[in-house]
JSON list of C-alpha atoms in Angstrom, two decimals:
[
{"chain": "A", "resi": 48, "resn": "UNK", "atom": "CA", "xyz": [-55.10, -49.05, 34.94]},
{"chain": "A", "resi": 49, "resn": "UNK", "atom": "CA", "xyz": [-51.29, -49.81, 34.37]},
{"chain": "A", "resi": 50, "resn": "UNK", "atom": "CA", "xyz": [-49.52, -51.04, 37.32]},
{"chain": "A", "resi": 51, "resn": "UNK", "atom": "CA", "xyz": [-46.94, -47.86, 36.98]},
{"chain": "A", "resi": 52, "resn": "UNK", "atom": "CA", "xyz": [-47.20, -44.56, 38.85]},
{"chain": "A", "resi": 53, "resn": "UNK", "atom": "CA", "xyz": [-46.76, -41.66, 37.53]},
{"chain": "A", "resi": 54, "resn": "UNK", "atom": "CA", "xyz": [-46.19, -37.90, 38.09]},
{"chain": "A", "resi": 55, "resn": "UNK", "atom": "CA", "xyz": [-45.82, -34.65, 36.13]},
{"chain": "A", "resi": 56, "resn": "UNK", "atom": "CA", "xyz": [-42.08, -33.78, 36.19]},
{"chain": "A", "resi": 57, "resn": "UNK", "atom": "CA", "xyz": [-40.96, -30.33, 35.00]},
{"chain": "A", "resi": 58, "resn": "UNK", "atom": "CA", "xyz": [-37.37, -30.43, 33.04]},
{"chain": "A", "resi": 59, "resn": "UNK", "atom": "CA", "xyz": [-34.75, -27.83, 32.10]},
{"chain": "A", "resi": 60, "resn": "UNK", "atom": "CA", "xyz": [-31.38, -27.70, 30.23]},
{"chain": "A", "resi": 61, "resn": "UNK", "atom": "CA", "xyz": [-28.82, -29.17, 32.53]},
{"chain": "A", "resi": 62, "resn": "UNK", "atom": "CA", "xyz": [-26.98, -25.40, 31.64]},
{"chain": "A", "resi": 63, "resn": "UNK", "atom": "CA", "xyz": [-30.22, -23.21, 32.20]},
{"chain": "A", "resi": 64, "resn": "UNK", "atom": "CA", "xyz": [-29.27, -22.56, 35.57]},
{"chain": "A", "resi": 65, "resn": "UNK", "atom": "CA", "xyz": [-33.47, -23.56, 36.80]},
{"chain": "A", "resi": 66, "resn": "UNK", "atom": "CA", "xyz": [-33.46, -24.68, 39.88]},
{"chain": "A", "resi": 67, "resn": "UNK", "atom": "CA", "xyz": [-37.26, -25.03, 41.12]},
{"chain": "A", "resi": 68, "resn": "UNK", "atom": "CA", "xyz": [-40.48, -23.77, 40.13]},
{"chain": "A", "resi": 69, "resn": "UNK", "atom": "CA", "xyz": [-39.94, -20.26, 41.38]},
{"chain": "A", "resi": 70, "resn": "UNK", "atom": "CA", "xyz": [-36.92, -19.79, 38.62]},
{"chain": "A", "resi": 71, "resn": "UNK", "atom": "CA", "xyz": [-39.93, -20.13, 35.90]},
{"chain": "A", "resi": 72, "resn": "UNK", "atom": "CA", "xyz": [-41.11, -16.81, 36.33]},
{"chain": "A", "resi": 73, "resn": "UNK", "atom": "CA", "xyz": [-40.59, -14.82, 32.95]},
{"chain": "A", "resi": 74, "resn": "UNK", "atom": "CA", "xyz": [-39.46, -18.61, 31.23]},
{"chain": "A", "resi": 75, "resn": "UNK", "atom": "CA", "xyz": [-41.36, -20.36, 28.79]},
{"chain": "A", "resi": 76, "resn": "UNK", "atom": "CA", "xyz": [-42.84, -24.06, 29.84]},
{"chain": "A", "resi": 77, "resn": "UNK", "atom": "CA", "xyz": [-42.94, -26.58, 26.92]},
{"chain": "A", "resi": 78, "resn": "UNK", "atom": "CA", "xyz": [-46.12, -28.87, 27.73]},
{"chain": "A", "resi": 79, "resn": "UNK", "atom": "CA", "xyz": [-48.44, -31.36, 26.32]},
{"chain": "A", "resi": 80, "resn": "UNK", "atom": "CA", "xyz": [-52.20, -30.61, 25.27]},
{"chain": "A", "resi": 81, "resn": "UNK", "atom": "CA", "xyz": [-54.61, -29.04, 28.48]},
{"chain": "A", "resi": 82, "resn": "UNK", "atom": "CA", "xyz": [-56.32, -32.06, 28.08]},
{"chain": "A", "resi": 83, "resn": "UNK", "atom": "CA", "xyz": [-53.23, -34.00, 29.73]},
{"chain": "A", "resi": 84, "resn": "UNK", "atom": "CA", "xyz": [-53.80, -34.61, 33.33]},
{"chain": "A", "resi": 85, "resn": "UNK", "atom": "CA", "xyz": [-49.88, -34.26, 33.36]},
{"chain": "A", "resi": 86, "resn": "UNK", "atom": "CA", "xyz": [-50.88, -30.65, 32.13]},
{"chain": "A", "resi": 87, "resn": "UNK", "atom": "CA", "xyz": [-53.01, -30.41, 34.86]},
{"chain": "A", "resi": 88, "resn": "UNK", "atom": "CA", "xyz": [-50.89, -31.07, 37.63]},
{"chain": "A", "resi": 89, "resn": "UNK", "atom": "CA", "xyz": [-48.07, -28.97, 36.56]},
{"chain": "A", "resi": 90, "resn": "UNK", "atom": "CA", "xyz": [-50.61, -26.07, 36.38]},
{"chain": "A", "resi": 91, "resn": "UNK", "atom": "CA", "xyz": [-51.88, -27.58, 39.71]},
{"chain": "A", "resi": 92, "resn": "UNK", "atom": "CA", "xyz": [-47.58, -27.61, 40.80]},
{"chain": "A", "resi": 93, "resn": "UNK", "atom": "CA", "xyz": [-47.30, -23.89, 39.06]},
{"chain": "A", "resi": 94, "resn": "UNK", "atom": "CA", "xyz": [-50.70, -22.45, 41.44]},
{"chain": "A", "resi": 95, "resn": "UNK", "atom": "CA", "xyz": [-49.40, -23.85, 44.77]},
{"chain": "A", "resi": 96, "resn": "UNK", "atom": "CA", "xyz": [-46.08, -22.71, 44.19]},
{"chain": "A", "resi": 97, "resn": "UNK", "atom": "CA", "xyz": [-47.34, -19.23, 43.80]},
{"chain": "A", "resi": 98, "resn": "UNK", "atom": "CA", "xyz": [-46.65, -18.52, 40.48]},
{"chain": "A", "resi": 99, "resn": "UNK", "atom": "CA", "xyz": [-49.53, -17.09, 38.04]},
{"chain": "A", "resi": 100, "resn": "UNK", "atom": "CA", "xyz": [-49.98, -19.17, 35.34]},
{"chain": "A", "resi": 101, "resn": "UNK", "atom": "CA", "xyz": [-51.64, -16.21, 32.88]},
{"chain": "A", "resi": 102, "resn": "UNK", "atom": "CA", "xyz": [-48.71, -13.92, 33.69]},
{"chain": "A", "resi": 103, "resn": "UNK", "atom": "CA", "xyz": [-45.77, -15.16, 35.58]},
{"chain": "A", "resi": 104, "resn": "UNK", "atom": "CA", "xyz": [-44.93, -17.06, 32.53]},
{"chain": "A", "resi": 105, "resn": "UNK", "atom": "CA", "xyz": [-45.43, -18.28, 28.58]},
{"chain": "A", "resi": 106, "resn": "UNK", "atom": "CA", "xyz": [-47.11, -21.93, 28.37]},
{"chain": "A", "resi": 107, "resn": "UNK", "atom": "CA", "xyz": [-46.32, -23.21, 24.70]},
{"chain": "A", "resi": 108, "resn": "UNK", "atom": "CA", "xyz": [-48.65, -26.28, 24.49]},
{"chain": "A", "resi": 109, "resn": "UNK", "atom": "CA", "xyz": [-46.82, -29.45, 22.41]},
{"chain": "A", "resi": 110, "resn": "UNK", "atom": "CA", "xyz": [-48.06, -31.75, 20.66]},
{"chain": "A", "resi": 111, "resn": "UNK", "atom": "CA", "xyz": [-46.91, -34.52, 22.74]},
{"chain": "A", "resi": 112, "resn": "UNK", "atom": "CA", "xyz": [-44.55, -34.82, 25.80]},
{"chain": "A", "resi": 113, "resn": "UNK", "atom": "CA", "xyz": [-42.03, -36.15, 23.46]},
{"chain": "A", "resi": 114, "resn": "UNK", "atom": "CA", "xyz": [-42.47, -32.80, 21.45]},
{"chain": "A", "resi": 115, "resn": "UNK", "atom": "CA", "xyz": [-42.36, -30.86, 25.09]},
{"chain": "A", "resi": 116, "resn": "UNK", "atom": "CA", "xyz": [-38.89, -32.83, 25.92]},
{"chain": "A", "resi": 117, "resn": "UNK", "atom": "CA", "xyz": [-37.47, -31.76, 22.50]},
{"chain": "A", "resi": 118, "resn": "UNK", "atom": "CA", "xyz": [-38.80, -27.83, 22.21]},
{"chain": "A", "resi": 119, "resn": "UNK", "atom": "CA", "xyz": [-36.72, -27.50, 25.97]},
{"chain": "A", "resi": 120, "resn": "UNK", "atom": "CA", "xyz": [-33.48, -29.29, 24.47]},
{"chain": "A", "resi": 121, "resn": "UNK", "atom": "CA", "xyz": [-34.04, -26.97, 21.33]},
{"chain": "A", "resi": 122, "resn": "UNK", "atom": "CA", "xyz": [-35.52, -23.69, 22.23]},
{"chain": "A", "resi": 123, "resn": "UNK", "atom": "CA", "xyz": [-34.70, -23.49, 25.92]},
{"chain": "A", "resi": 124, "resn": "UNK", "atom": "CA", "xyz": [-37.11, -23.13, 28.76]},
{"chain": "A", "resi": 125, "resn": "UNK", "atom": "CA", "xyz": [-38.19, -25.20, 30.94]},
{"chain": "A", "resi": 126, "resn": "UNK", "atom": "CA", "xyz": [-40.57, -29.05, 30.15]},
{"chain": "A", "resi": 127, "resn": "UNK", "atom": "CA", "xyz": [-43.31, -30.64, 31.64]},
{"chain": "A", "resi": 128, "resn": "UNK", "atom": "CA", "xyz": [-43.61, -34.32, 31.04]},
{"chain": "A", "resi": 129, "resn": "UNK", "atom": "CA", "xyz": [-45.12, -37.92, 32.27]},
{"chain": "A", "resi": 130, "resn": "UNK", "atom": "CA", "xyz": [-42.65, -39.50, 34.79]},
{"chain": "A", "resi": 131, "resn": "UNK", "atom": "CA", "xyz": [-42.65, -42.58, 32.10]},
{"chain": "A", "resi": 132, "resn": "UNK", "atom": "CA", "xyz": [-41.55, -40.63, 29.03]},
{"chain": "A", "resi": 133, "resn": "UNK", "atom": "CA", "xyz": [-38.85, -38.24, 31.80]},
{"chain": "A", "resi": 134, "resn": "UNK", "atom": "CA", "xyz": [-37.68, -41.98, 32.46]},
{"chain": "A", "resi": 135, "resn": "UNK", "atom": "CA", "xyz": [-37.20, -43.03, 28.81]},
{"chain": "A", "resi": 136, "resn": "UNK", "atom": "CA", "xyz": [-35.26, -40.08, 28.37]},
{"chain": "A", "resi": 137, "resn": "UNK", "atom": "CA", "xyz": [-33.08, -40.22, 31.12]},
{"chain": "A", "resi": 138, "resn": "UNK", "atom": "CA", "xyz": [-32.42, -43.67, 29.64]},
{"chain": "A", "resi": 139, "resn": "UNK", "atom": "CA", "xyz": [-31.73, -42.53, 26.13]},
{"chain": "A", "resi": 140, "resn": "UNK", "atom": "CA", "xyz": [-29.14, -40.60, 27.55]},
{"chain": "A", "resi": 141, "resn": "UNK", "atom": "CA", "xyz": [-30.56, -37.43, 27.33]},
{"chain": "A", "resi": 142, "resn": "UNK", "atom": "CA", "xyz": [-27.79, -36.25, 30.25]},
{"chain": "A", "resi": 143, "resn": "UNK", "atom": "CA", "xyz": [-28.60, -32.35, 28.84]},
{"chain": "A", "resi": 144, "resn": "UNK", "atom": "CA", "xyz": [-31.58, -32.07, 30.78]},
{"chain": "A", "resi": 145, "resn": "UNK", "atom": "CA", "xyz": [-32.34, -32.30, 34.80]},
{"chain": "A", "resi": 146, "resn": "UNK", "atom": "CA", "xyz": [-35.35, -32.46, 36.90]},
{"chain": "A", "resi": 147, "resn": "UNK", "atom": "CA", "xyz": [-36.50, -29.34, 38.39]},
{"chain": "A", "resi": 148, "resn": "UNK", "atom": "CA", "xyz": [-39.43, -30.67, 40.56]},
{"chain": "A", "resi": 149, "resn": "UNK", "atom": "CA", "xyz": [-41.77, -33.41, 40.56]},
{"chain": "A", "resi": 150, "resn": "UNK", "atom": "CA", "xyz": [-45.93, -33.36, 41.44]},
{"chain": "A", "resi": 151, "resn": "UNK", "atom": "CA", "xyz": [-47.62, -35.75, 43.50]},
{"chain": "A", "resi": 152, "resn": "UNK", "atom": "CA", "xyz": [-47.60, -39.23, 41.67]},
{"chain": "A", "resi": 153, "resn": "UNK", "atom": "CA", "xyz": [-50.79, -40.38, 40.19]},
{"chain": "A", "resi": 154, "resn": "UNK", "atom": "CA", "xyz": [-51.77, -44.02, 38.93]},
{"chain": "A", "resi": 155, "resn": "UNK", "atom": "CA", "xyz": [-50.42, -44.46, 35.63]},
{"chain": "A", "resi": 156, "resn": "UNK", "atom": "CA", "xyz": [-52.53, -44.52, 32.33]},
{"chain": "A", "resi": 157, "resn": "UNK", "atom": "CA", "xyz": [-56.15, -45.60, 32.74]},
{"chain": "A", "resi": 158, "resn": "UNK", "atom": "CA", "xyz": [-57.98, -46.90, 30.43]},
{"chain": "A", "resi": 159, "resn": "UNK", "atom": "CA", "xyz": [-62.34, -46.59, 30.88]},
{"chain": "A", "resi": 160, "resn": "UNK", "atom": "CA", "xyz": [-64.69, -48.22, 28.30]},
{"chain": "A", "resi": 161, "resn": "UNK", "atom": "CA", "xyz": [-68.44, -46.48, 27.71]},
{"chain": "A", "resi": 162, "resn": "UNK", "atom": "CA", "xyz": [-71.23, -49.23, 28.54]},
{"chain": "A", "resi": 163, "resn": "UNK", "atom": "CA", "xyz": [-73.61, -46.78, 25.87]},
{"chain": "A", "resi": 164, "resn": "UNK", "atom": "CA", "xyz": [-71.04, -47.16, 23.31]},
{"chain": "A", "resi": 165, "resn": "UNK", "atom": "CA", "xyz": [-69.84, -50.61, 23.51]},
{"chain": "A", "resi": 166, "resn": "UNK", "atom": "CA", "xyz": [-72.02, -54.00, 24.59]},
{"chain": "A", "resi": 167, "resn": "UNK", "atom": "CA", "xyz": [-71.14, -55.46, 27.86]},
{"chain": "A", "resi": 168, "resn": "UNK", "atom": "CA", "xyz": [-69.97, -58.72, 26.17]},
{"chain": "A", "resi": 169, "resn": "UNK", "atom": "CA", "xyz": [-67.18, -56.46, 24.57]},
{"chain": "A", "resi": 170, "resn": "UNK", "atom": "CA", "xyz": [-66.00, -54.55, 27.63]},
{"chain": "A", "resi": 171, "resn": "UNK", "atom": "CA", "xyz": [-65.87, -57.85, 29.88]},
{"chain": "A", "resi": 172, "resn": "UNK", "atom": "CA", "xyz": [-63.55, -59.54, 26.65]},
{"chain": "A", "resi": 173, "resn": "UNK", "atom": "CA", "xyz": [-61.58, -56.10, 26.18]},
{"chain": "A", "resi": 174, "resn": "UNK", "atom": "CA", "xyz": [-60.68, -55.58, 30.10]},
{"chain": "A", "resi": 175, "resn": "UNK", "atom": "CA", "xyz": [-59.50, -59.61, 30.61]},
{"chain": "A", "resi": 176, "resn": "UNK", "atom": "CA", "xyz": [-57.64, -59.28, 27.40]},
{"chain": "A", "resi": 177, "resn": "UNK", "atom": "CA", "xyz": [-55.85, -55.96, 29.20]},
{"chain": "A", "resi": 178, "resn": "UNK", "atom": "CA", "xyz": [-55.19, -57.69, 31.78]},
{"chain": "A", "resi": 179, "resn": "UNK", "atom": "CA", "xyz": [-53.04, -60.58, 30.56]},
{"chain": "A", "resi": 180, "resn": "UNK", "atom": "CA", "xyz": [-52.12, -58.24, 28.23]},
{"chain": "A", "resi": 181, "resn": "UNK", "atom": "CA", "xyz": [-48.16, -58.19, 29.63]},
{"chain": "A", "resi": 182, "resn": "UNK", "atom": "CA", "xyz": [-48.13, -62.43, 28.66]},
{"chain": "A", "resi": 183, "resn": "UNK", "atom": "CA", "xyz": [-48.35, -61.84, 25.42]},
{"chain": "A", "resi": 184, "resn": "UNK", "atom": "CA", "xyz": [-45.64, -61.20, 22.90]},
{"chain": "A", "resi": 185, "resn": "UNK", "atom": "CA", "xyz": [-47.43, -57.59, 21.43]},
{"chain": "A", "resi": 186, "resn": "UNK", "atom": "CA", "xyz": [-48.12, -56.91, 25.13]},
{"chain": "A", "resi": 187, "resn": "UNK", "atom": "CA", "xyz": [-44.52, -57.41, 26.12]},
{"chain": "A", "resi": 188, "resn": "UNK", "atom": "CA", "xyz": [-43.05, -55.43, 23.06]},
{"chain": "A", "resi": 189, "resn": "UNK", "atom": "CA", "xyz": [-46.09, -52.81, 23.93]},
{"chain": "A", "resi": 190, "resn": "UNK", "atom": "CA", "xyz": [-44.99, -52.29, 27.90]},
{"chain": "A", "resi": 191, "resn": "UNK", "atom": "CA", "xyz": [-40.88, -52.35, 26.86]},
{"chain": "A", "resi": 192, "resn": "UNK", "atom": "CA", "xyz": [-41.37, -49.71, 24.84]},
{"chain": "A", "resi": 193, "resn": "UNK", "atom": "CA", "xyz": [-43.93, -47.56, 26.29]},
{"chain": "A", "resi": 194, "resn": "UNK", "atom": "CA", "xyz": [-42.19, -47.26, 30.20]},
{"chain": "A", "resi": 195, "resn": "UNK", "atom": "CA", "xyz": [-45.52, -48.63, 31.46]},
{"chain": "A", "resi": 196, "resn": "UNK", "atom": "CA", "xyz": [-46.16, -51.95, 33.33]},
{"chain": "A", "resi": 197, "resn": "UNK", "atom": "CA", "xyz": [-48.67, -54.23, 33.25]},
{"chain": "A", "resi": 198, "resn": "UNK", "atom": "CA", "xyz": [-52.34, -53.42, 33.73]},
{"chain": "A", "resi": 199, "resn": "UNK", "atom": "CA", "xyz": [-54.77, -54.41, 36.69]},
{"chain": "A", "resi": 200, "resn": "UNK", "atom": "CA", "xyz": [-58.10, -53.53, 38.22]},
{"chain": "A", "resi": 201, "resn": "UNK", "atom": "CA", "xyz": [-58.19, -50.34, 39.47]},
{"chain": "A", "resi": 202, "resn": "UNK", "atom": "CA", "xyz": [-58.04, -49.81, 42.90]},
{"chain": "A", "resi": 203, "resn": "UNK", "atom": "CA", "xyz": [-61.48, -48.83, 44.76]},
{"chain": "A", "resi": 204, "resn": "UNK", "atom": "CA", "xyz": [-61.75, -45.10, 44.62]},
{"chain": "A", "resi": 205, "resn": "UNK", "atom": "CA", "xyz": [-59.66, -44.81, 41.89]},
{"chain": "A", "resi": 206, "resn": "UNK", "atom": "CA", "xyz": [-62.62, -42.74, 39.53]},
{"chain": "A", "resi": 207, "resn": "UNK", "atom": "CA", "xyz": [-63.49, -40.32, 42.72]},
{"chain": "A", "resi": 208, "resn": "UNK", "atom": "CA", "xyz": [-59.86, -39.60, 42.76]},
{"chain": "A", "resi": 209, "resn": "UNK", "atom": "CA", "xyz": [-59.58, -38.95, 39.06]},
{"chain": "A", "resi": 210, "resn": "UNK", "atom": "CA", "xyz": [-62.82, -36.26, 39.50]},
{"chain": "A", "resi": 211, "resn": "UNK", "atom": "CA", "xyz": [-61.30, -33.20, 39.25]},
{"chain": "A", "resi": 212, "resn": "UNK", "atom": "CA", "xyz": [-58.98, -34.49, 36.47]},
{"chain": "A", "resi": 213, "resn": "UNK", "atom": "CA", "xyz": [-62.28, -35.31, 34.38]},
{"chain": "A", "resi": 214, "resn": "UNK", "atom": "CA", "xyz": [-63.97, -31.88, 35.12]},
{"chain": "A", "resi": 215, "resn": "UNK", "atom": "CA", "xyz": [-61.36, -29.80, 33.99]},
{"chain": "A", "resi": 216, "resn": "UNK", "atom": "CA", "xyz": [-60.71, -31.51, 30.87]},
{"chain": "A", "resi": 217, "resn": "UNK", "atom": "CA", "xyz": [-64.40, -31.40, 30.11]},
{"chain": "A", "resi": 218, "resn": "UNK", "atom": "CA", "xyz": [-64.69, -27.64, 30.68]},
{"chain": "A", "resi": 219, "resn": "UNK", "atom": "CA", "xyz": [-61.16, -27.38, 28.44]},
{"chain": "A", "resi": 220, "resn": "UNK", "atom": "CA", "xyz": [-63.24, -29.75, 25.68]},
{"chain": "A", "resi": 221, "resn": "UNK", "atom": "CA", "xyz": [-66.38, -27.49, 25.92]},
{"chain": "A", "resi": 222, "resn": "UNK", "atom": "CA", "xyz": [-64.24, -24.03, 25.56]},
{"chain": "A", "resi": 223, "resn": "UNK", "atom": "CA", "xyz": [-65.49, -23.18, 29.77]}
]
C-alpha cells in the first residue's frame, strides 16, 4: 500500500455556485468507472447525505478521474475524483474549480498479488522490490508524477477494512 491517504473529493466550477452535496440534486456528477472505490465512496458520500443516487441526479461515468476533472471544467456539473489527482490539479493551476466536500480518507492505492496466479518466489521478489521502490530512479520519477508516496506493508486490518470495497465491485463485475 502507498504511504499516501486518500479520499474521494467531489469538484465544481469555481462559478457554478455548488456549495455541498445537497446543491447536486438535479446536477450531473462526472465520475470514474463503479469499479473505483473513489466511486464508491462518493455514492457512499451521496446516500448519507440524503440524496438518491437513481433519481436525485445524472451520474456520467468517465473514463478516468482525469476525464471526470475535465467533463466538469467542460460540460459543467459537478466531479468526483482521488484526493491525489484533486491535488495535481490544484497544482496545475486548475484555480476554475473548488472543492465541494470531501469523504472519509482511505489508505492510498493498494496493490494485492494472487498466490494461485503467481509462485510465492515471485510475490516475495515483487513486494521487496515495491518497497524500495521510492530509491530508485523509475520509482522516484513514478511517485513525482503520480501524487503518491512511497509504498509499505499494509497496516494489520487493512483487507477487513477494504471488505465492503471488494464486495461491491465484485457484484458491479458480475452485473448483481
Amino acid at each position: 500500500v502507498t504511504a499516501n491517504r486518500s479520499a474521494a473529493v467531489f469538484v465544481a466550477r469555481r462559478d457554478s455556485g455548488l456549495t455541498g452535496l445537497a446543491d447536486l440534486r438535479g446536477q450531473t456528477l462526472h465520475a470514474p468507472p463503479a469499479l473505483a472505490i473513489v466511486h464508491q465512496l462518493g455514492i457512499e458520500a451521496l446516500l448519507q447525505a440524503g440524496l438518491d443516487v437513481d433519481t436525485d441526479l445524472t451520474i456520467q461515468v468517465a473514463q478516468s478521474h482525469n476525464s471526470a476533472l475535465l467533463a466538469v471544467l467542460q460540460q459543467g456539473g459537478a466531479g468526483l475524483v482521488g484526493l491525489p489527482t484533486w491535488q495535481d490539479a490544484r497544482r496545475s493551476g486548475q484555480d476554475q474549480l473548488v472543492e465541494i466536500f470531501r469523504t472519509r480518507d482511505i489508505p492510498g492505492f493498494v496493490l494485492l498479488g494472487n498466490p494461485e496466479r503467481l509462485p510465492p518466489q515471485r510475490l516475495a521478489a515483487l513486494s521487496r522490490d515495491l518497497l524500495t521502490l521510492h530509491a530508485e530512479p523509475v520509482g522516484e520519477r513514478y511517485f513525482q508524477g503520480s501524487g503518491l508516496v512511497r509504498f509499505m506493508q499494509p497496516e494489520p486490518g487493512l483487507l477487513e477494512a477494504l471488505d465492503p470495497f471488494a464486495d461491491r465491485a465484485a457484484r458491479a463485475l458480475g452485473g448483481q
